Coordinates of C-alpha atoms and ligand atoms in Angstrom, one line a residue:
X1 CA 81.8 127.3 90.4
X2 CA 85.4 128.8 91.0
X3 CA 88.3 126.9 92.5
X4 CA 90.5 128.9 95.1
X5 CA 93.8 128.3 96.6
X6 CA 93.1 127.3 100.4
X7 CA 94.8 129.4 103.0
X8 CA 97.7 127.8 104.9
X9 CA 97.2 126.8 108.5
X10 CA 100.5 128.9 109.3
X11 CA 102.5 131.7 108.2
X12 CA 105.1 131.1 105.0
X13 CA 108.1 131.1 107.5
X14 CA 106.9 129.0 110.2
X15 CA 108.0 125.7 109.0
X16 CA 112.1 127.1 109.0
X17 CA 114.5 125.7 109.4
X18 CA 113.1 122.5 107.6
X19 CA 111.0 124.2 104.9
X20 CA 112.2 128.0 104.2
X21 CA 109.8 130.9 103.7
X22 CA 110.8 131.2 100.3
X23 CA 109.9 127.4 99.2
X24 CA 106.5 128.2 100.6
X25 CA 106.3 131.7 98.6
X26 CA 107.2 129.6 95.5
X27 CA 105.6 125.9 96.4
X28 CA 102.3 127.5 97.9
X29 CA 102.1 130.8 96.3
X30 CA 103.3 130.3 92.7
X31 CA 102.9 126.5 91.8
X32 CA 99.9 125.7 93.9
X33 CA 98.1 128.9 92.7
X34 CA 98.9 128.2 89.0
X35 CA 97.3 124.6 89.4
X36 CA 94.3 126.7 90.7
X37 CA 94.4 129.1 88.0
X38 CA 94.9 126.5 85.1
X39 CA 91.9 124.5 86.4
X40 CA 89.6 127.6 86.4
X41 CA 90.7 128.2 82.8
X42 CA 89.9 124.3 81.6
X43 CA 87.0 123.5 83.1
X44 CA 84.4 126.1 81.7
X45 CA 82.3 124.4 79.1
X46 CA 83.1 120.9 80.2
X47 CA 81.4 118.1 82.0
X48 CA 83.4 119.2 85.0
X49 CA 81.7 122.7 85.5
X50 CA 80.2 121.8 88.8
X51 CA 82.2 119.0 90.0
X52 CA 84.4 118.6 92.9
X53 CA 87.9 118.0 92.8
X54 CA 87.3 114.7 94.1
X55 CA 85.0 113.7 91.3
X56 CA 87.3 115.5 88.5
X57 CA 90.2 113.1 89.8
X58 CA 88.1 110.1 90.0
X59 CA 86.9 110.9 85.9
X60 CA 89.2 113.4 84.2
X61 CA 92.3 112.5 82.2
X62 CA 94.9 114.8 80.7
X63 CA 95.0 118.7 81.5
X64 CA 91.6 118.7 83.7
X65 CA 93.2 115.7 85.8
X66 CA 96.5 117.1 86.3
X67 CA 95.6 120.6 87.3
X68 CA 92.7 119.1 89.6
X69 CA 95.2 116.7 91.3
X70 CA 97.7 118.8 91.9
X71 CA 95.4 121.3 93.7
X72 CA 94.4 118.3 96.0
X73 CA 97.7 116.9 96.6
X74 CA 99.3 120.0 97.4
X75 CA 96.4 121.1 99.6
X76 CA 96.6 117.7 101.7
X77 CA 100.5 117.9 101.6
X78 CA 100.6 121.4 103.2
X79 CA 97.8 120.6 105.7
X80 CA 99.9 117.7 107.0
X81 CA 102.7 120.2 108.5
X82 CA 102.8 122.0 111.5
X83 CA 105.5 124.1 113.4
X84 CA 104.4 122.2 116.6
X85 CA 103.7 118.9 115.3
X86 CA 102.8 115.7 117.1
X87 CA 105.8 113.5 116.4
X88 CA 104.4 110.1 116.3
X89 CA 101.2 108.5 115.9
X90 CA 99.4 106.9 118.7
X91 CA 96.1 105.0 118.8
X92 CA 94.5 103.2 116.0
X93 CA 97.0 104.6 113.5
X94 CA 100.0 103.2 115.7
X95 CA 98.7 100.2 116.1
X96 CA 97.5 99.9 112.2
X97 CA 101.2 101.1 111.3
X98 CA 102.9 98.4 113.8
X99 CA 100.7 95.5 112.5
X100 CA 101.5 96.3 108.5
X101 CA 105.0 97.4 108.9
X102 CA 106.4 96.2 112.2
X103 CA 107.4 99.5 113.8
X104 CA 107.0 103.3 113.4
X105 CA 110.6 103.2 112.4
X106 CA 110.3 100.6 109.9
X107 CA 107.5 102.5 108.5
X108 CA 109.4 105.5 107.9
X109 CA 112.3 103.9 106.4
X110 CA 110.0 102.3 103.8
X111 CA 108.3 105.4 103.2
X112 CA 111.5 107.7 103.2
X113 CA 112.8 104.6 100.5
X114 CA 109.6 104.8 98.2
X115 CA 110.1 108.9 98.6
X116 CA 113.7 108.7 97.9
X117 CA 113.5 106.0 94.9
X118 CA 110.6 107.8 93.0
X119 CA 112.3 108.5 89.8
X120 CA 111.2 111.9 88.3
X121 CA 108.6 113.9 89.5
X122 CA 105.5 112.6 91.7
X123 CA 104.5 111.8 95.0
X124 CA 105.0 109.2 97.6
X125 CA 101.8 108.4 99.5
X126 CA 100.4 106.4 102.4
X127 CA 97.1 105.1 102.4
X128 CA 94.3 102.8 103.6
X129 CA 92.3 100.4 101.9
X130 CA 88.8 99.4 102.6
X131 CA 90.0 97.3 105.2
X132 CA 92.0 99.5 107.1
X133 CA 95.0 98.4 105.8
X134 CA 97.9 100.6 104.8
X135 CA 99.9 100.3 102.0
X136 CA 102.8 102.8 100.8
X137 CA 102.7 103.5 96.9
X138 CA 104.7 106.0 94.5
X139 CA 102.9 108.0 91.7
X140 CA 104.6 110.1 89.2
X141 CA 103.3 113.6 88.6
X142 CA 100.1 114.2 89.5
X143 CA 99.1 110.5 90.3
X144 CA 96.7 110.1 93.5
X145 CA 96.0 106.6 95.3
X146 CA 92.2 107.6 95.0
X147 CA 92.2 106.2 91.5
X148 CA 93.1 102.8 92.7
X149 CA 90.4 103.0 95.6
X150 CA 92.6 103.6 98.2
X151 CA 92.3 106.5 101.2
X152 CA 95.2 108.8 101.4
X153 CA 96.6 109.8 104.7
X154 CA 99.9 111.0 104.2
X155 CA 101.8 112.1 101.0
X156 CA 105.4 113.6 100.4
X157 CA 106.2 115.9 97.2
X158 CA 109.3 114.8 95.7
X159 CA 108.7 117.1 92.8
X160 CA 112.0 119.1 92.7
X161 CA 110.2 122.4 93.2
X162 CA 109.5 120.8 96.7
X163 CA 112.8 120.9 97.8
X164 CA 115.5 122.4 95.3
X165 CA 115.7 125.8 96.9
X166 CA 116.2 124.5 100.3
X167 CA 118.2 121.3 99.4
X168 CA 119.3 121.5 96.1
X169 CA 119.5 117.8 94.5
X170 CA 119.9 116.4 97.9
X171 CA 116.4 114.9 97.9
X172 CA 117.2 112.6 100.9
X173 CA 117.6 115.8 103.1
X174 CA 114.2 117.0 102.3
X175 CA 112.8 113.8 103.1
X176 CA 114.9 113.7 106.7
X177 CA 113.2 117.4 107.4
X178 CA 109.7 116.2 106.2
X179 CA 109.5 113.7 109.3
X180 CA 110.0 117.0 111.4
X181 CA 107.1 118.8 110.3
X182 CA 104.6 116.0 109.9
X183 CA 101.9 116.5 112.5
X184 CA 100.7 113.0 113.0
X185 CA 97.2 114.4 115.0
X186 CA 96.3 115.4 111.3
X187 CA 97.2 111.9 110.0
X188 CA 95.3 110.1 112.6
X189 CA 92.0 112.3 111.8
X190 CA 92.2 111.1 108.4
X191 CA 92.7 107.3 109.2
Ligands
MN201 MN1 104.8 120.5 94.3

């Protein structure tokens, strides 16, 4: 079984000016593709030959975990964006955000802080636990909250490769733009 790079649901330049075409060309076309290639090289001959990405994320360690989780995380990240996004959640997800964070603005502030303060490379996450309660967490490197029994809903990639071409060292500017292209219709479907 070969892992494949999923097609993006928009053109490489569709998220401009928030994320430029060149960043998608490298981040999706080079980095994401490299994780796919690496995993396809690592898996043959191991117990994971017929596993899904989710199975590998739950069971593997080392390079196989890192590359499988990076494929999953990047697909999840890129699929959250739209050039014409729903700009705020409604319905059950909105109600849960208000219940657990006080307001949508308070949630965005807390998530932004988690993304901005994560030291080094990693991901900020919004996830739901088995009771539907929402949690904001930070994961280093390829980390994924599924390993802690949570269901991921939203993630922000804060590896420098996600923003350096567009924003150089100014991670908070990237996170500010991130909110402009998150499609809350996608996040609601995940909840
Ligand atoms: Mn990345």
